[in-house]
Short mmCIF file of C-alpha atoms and ligand atoms in Angstrom, two decimals:
data_model
loop_
_atom_site.label_atom_id
_atom_site.label_comp_id
_atom_site.label_asym_id
_atom_site.label_seq_id
_atom_site.Cartn_x
_atom_site.Cartn_y
_atom_site.Cartn_z
CA MET A 46 88.24 124.16 109.41
CA ASN A 47 86.77 121.19 111.04
CA ILE A 48 89.26 118.41 112.37
CA ALA A 49 89.22 115.05 113.56
CA VAL A 50 91.87 113.25 115.34
CA PHE A 51 92.11 109.64 115.19
CA ALA A 52 94.16 107.96 118.23
CA SER A 53 94.48 104.72 119.61
CA GLY A 54 96.60 104.99 122.70
CA PHE A 55 98.11 107.60 125.10
CA GLY A 56 97.06 110.45 122.95
CA SER A 57 99.94 112.96 123.73
CA ASN A 58 99.78 114.20 120.36
CA PHE A 59 96.05 114.44 120.35
CA GLN A 60 96.74 116.57 123.37
CA ALA A 61 99.37 118.85 121.99
CA ILE A 62 97.06 119.61 119.00
CA ALA A 63 94.25 120.40 121.25
CA ASP A 64 96.39 122.59 123.35
CA ALA A 65 97.88 124.38 120.26
CA ILE A 66 94.34 125.03 119.03
CA LYS A 67 92.97 126.27 122.51
CA LYS A 68 95.60 128.85 122.74
CA GLY A 69 94.94 130.18 119.53
CA LYS A 70 98.00 129.04 117.70
CA ILE A 71 95.90 127.49 114.78
CA LYS A 72 93.43 130.19 113.99
CA LYS A 73 90.32 128.91 112.16
CA ALA A 74 90.87 125.31 113.39
CA LYS A 75 88.23 123.60 115.31
CA LEU A 76 88.96 120.12 116.94
CA LYS A 77 85.56 118.53 116.66
CA LEU A 78 86.08 115.02 117.19
CA LEU A 79 88.24 112.09 118.51
CA VAL A 80 87.88 108.89 116.84
CA THR A 81 89.49 105.77 118.44
CA ASP A 82 89.57 102.12 117.68
CA ARG A 83 90.41 101.24 121.30
CA GLU A 84 87.79 101.33 124.14
CA ASN A 85 90.28 101.92 126.79
CA SER A 86 92.46 104.51 124.92
CA PHE A 87 93.73 107.14 127.26
CA ALA A 88 92.97 109.59 124.40
CA ARG A 89 89.30 109.12 125.33
CA VAL A 90 90.15 110.24 128.93
CA ARG A 91 91.71 113.34 127.68
CA ALA A 92 89.02 114.06 125.23
CA LYS A 93 86.44 113.91 127.82
CA LYS A 94 88.41 116.24 130.10
CA MET A 95 88.57 118.68 127.37
CA GLY A 96 84.93 118.42 126.32
CA ILE A 97 85.74 117.18 122.78
CA LYS A 98 83.26 114.69 121.39
CA ASP A 99 84.80 111.16 121.24
CA VAL A 100 83.72 108.25 119.34
CA PHE A 101 84.88 104.71 119.91
CA ILE A 102 84.09 102.22 116.94
CA ASP A 103 84.79 98.85 117.60
CA PRO A 104 86.57 97.30 114.75
CA GLY A 105 85.55 93.78 116.10
CA LEU A 106 82.06 94.44 114.98
CA PHE A 107 82.84 94.40 111.33
CA LYS A 108 83.95 91.79 109.10
CA LYS A 109 86.18 94.01 106.71
CA ARG A 110 88.25 97.03 107.40
CA GLU A 111 86.44 98.82 104.85
CA GLU A 112 83.08 98.48 106.65
CA HIS A 113 84.42 99.82 109.79
CA GLU A 114 85.68 102.89 107.98
CA ARG A 115 82.30 103.36 106.08
CA GLU A 116 80.84 103.56 109.79
CA ILE A 117 83.62 106.23 110.59
CA ALA A 118 82.96 108.13 107.55
CA LYS A 119 79.24 108.59 108.35
CA ILE A 120 80.24 110.34 111.54
CA LEU A 121 82.95 112.46 109.64
CA LYS A 122 80.18 113.47 107.36
CA ARG A 123 77.82 114.34 110.15
CA GLU A 124 80.38 116.48 111.81
CA GLU A 125 81.57 117.98 108.56
CA ILE A 126 85.10 117.00 108.93
CA GLU A 127 87.55 118.56 106.50
CA LEU A 128 90.79 117.36 107.87
CA ILE A 129 91.75 114.13 109.47
CA VAL A 130 94.92 113.78 111.78
CA LEU A 131 96.24 110.61 112.48
CA ALA A 132 97.99 110.61 115.92
CA GLY A 133 99.01 107.29 117.11
CA TYR A 134 96.08 105.61 115.29
CA MET A 135 97.34 101.77 115.08
CA ARG A 136 95.28 100.72 111.98
CA VAL A 137 96.28 101.23 108.28
CA LEU A 138 93.56 102.87 106.46
CA THR A 139 92.00 101.20 103.41
CA GLY A 140 91.79 102.83 100.14
CA TYR A 141 88.27 103.77 100.69
CA LEU A 142 88.90 106.44 103.44
CA VAL A 143 92.16 107.55 101.69
CA LYS A 144 90.20 108.25 98.55
CA LYS A 145 87.38 109.85 100.21
CA TYR A 146 89.67 112.32 102.06
CA ARG A 147 92.44 112.51 99.37
CA ASN A 148 95.17 114.96 100.54
CA ARG A 149 93.10 115.63 103.71
CA ILE A 150 94.69 113.17 105.99
CA LEU A 151 97.94 113.77 107.74
CA ASN A 152 100.08 111.37 109.71
CA ILE A 153 103.10 111.73 112.08
CA HIS A 154 105.90 109.18 112.03
CA PRO A 155 108.55 108.95 114.78
CA ALA A 156 111.49 108.75 112.44
CA LEU A 157 112.87 110.42 109.21
CA LEU A 158 110.88 108.53 106.52
CA PRO A 159 111.59 106.69 104.26
CA ALA A 160 113.76 105.24 107.06
CA PHE A 161 112.12 103.14 109.74
CA LYS A 162 108.81 102.72 108.75
CA GLY A 163 106.37 100.93 110.68
CA VAL A 164 105.12 100.57 114.07
CA SER A 165 108.39 100.96 116.14
CA GLY A 166 110.28 103.54 114.37
CA ILE A 167 112.11 105.10 117.40
CA GLU A 168 113.19 101.71 118.65
CA ASP A 169 114.27 100.47 115.08
CA ALA A 170 116.45 103.70 114.81
CA PHE A 171 117.97 103.37 118.00
CA LYS A 172 118.91 99.75 117.51
CA TYR A 173 120.22 100.24 114.07
CA GLY A 174 122.86 102.68 115.51
CA VAL A 175 122.03 105.79 113.47
CA LYS A 176 123.20 109.14 114.77
CA VAL A 177 120.29 111.11 113.62
CA THR A 178 116.66 110.27 113.59
CA GLY A 179 113.68 112.53 113.80
CA VAL A 180 110.24 112.98 113.09
CA THR A 181 108.06 113.32 109.93
CA VAL A 182 104.58 114.73 109.18
CA HIS A 183 103.25 113.77 105.78
CA PHE A 184 100.10 113.36 103.93
CA VAL A 185 98.69 109.76 103.86
CA ASP A 186 98.22 107.83 100.73
CA GLU A 187 97.57 104.13 99.92
CA ARG A 188 100.89 102.77 101.20
CA VAL A 189 102.00 102.73 104.86
CA ASP A 190 104.32 105.67 105.91
CA HIS A 191 104.65 106.70 102.18
CA GLY A 192 102.63 109.95 101.28
CA PRO A 193 104.30 113.28 100.43
CA ILE A 194 106.39 114.75 103.29
CA ILE A 195 105.28 118.02 104.76
CA LEU A 196 107.73 118.65 107.61
CA GLN A 197 110.72 116.79 108.98
CA GLU A 198 112.95 117.53 111.97
CA PRO A 199 116.05 115.71 112.93
CA VAL A 200 116.85 114.58 116.39
CA LYS A 201 120.46 113.61 117.15
CA ILE A 202 120.93 110.25 118.91
CA ARG A 203 123.68 110.83 121.75
CA ASP A 204 126.03 108.14 123.00
CA LYS A 205 124.27 108.32 126.39
CA ASP A 206 120.96 108.00 125.22
CA SER A 207 118.62 105.07 126.25
CA LEU A 208 115.66 104.13 124.39
CA LYS A 209 113.56 105.98 126.89
CA SER A 210 115.49 109.24 126.63
CA LEU A 211 115.28 109.17 123.02
CA GLU A 212 111.70 108.54 122.88
CA GLU A 213 111.15 111.49 125.17
CA ARG A 214 113.14 113.64 122.82
CA ILE A 215 111.29 112.42 119.75
CA HIS A 216 107.84 113.17 121.36
CA LYS A 217 108.76 116.45 122.53
CA VAL A 218 109.53 117.34 118.86
CA GLU A 219 106.28 115.68 117.65
CA HIS A 220 104.24 117.97 119.99
CA THR A 221 105.47 121.00 118.16
CA LEU A 222 105.94 119.69 114.70
CA TYR A 223 102.47 118.38 114.29
CA PRO A 224 100.64 121.53 115.21
CA GLU A 225 102.96 123.57 112.89
CA ALA A 226 102.08 121.11 110.00
CA ILE A 227 98.27 121.41 110.72
CA LYS A 228 98.71 125.20 110.95
CA LEU A 229 100.20 125.13 107.44
CA PHE A 230 97.42 122.99 106.27
CA VAL A 231 94.55 124.91 107.78
CA GLU A 232 96.02 128.13 106.31
CA GLY A 233 96.13 126.58 102.74
CA ARG A 234 99.91 126.94 102.50
CA LEU A 235 100.63 123.30 101.44
CA LYS A 236 101.02 122.71 97.72
CA ILE A 237 101.33 119.12 96.64
CA LYS A 238 103.36 118.49 93.50
CA GLY A 239 103.99 114.91 92.90
CA ARG A 240 105.91 113.53 95.94
CA LYS A 241 106.95 117.10 96.83
CA VAL A 242 105.17 119.49 99.24
CA GLU A 243 105.67 123.18 98.60
CA ILE A 244 105.17 125.38 101.65
CA LEU A 245 103.71 128.73 100.27
CA THR A 246 104.69 131.82 102.07
CA ARG A 247 102.01 133.68 103.88
CA LYS A 248 100.09 136.14 101.91
C1 GRF B 1352 103.69 108.92 118.22
O1 GRF B 1352 105.13 108.52 118.45
C2 GRF B 1352 103.54 108.96 116.65
O2 GRF B 1352 104.70 109.38 116.01
C3 GRF B 1352 103.27 107.55 116.37
O3 GRF B 1352 102.44 107.01 117.39
C4 GRF B 1352 102.86 107.75 118.67
C5 GRF B 1352 101.48 108.11 119.15
O4 GRF B 1352 101.83 108.80 120.70
N1 GRF B 1352 102.55 107.43 115.15
P1 GRF B 1352 100.51 109.53 121.43
O5 GRF B 1352 99.38 108.45 121.35
O6 GRF B 1352 100.19 110.69 120.51
O7 GRF B 1352 101.02 109.86 122.78
#
């Protein structure tokens, strides 16, 4: 299955996914493409190092978000992409791409959805004082951080935690949870029933 990762920044999830595939942990997955909206994203450096094709498409060149996505969609088609993995992609997708790749776009969120949606999920949970936060991998629909949930893993917040130490533990969990969710998708083991995602046992 041909996969494209979309990332805007550091790209540690992109790296974790690429490593998992390289180690043979997700059989039949091919990481074909990195798509980014930021010219200087470190994810691009990682892609170059790993020999993965990277495409930067400048959103500033388009009047509408959808036009930017149409440009991306052309490349996805050319590369025969079957699964889009959002990994720190700091743009909200429009209905155009969501519809085109319905139930074939995954996202990772650094909190237990539906709590602490938005761009600062770790910090918001930390400041709120919750005792448990975590990581969510979900399908993408038209609403932000909203689609059916595939996997969640809790992370306890300790009294002695700083925002930094919590961030580190959250990212560590992300780096195993995301490859696991991708593997389930690639193996055809995710069945969406309304808001619920059933995980089928291996045949
Ligand atoms: C992660 O915390 C992810 O949950 C969020 O954005 C961050 C991306 O980090 N959506 P990285 O670029 O993969 O290191």
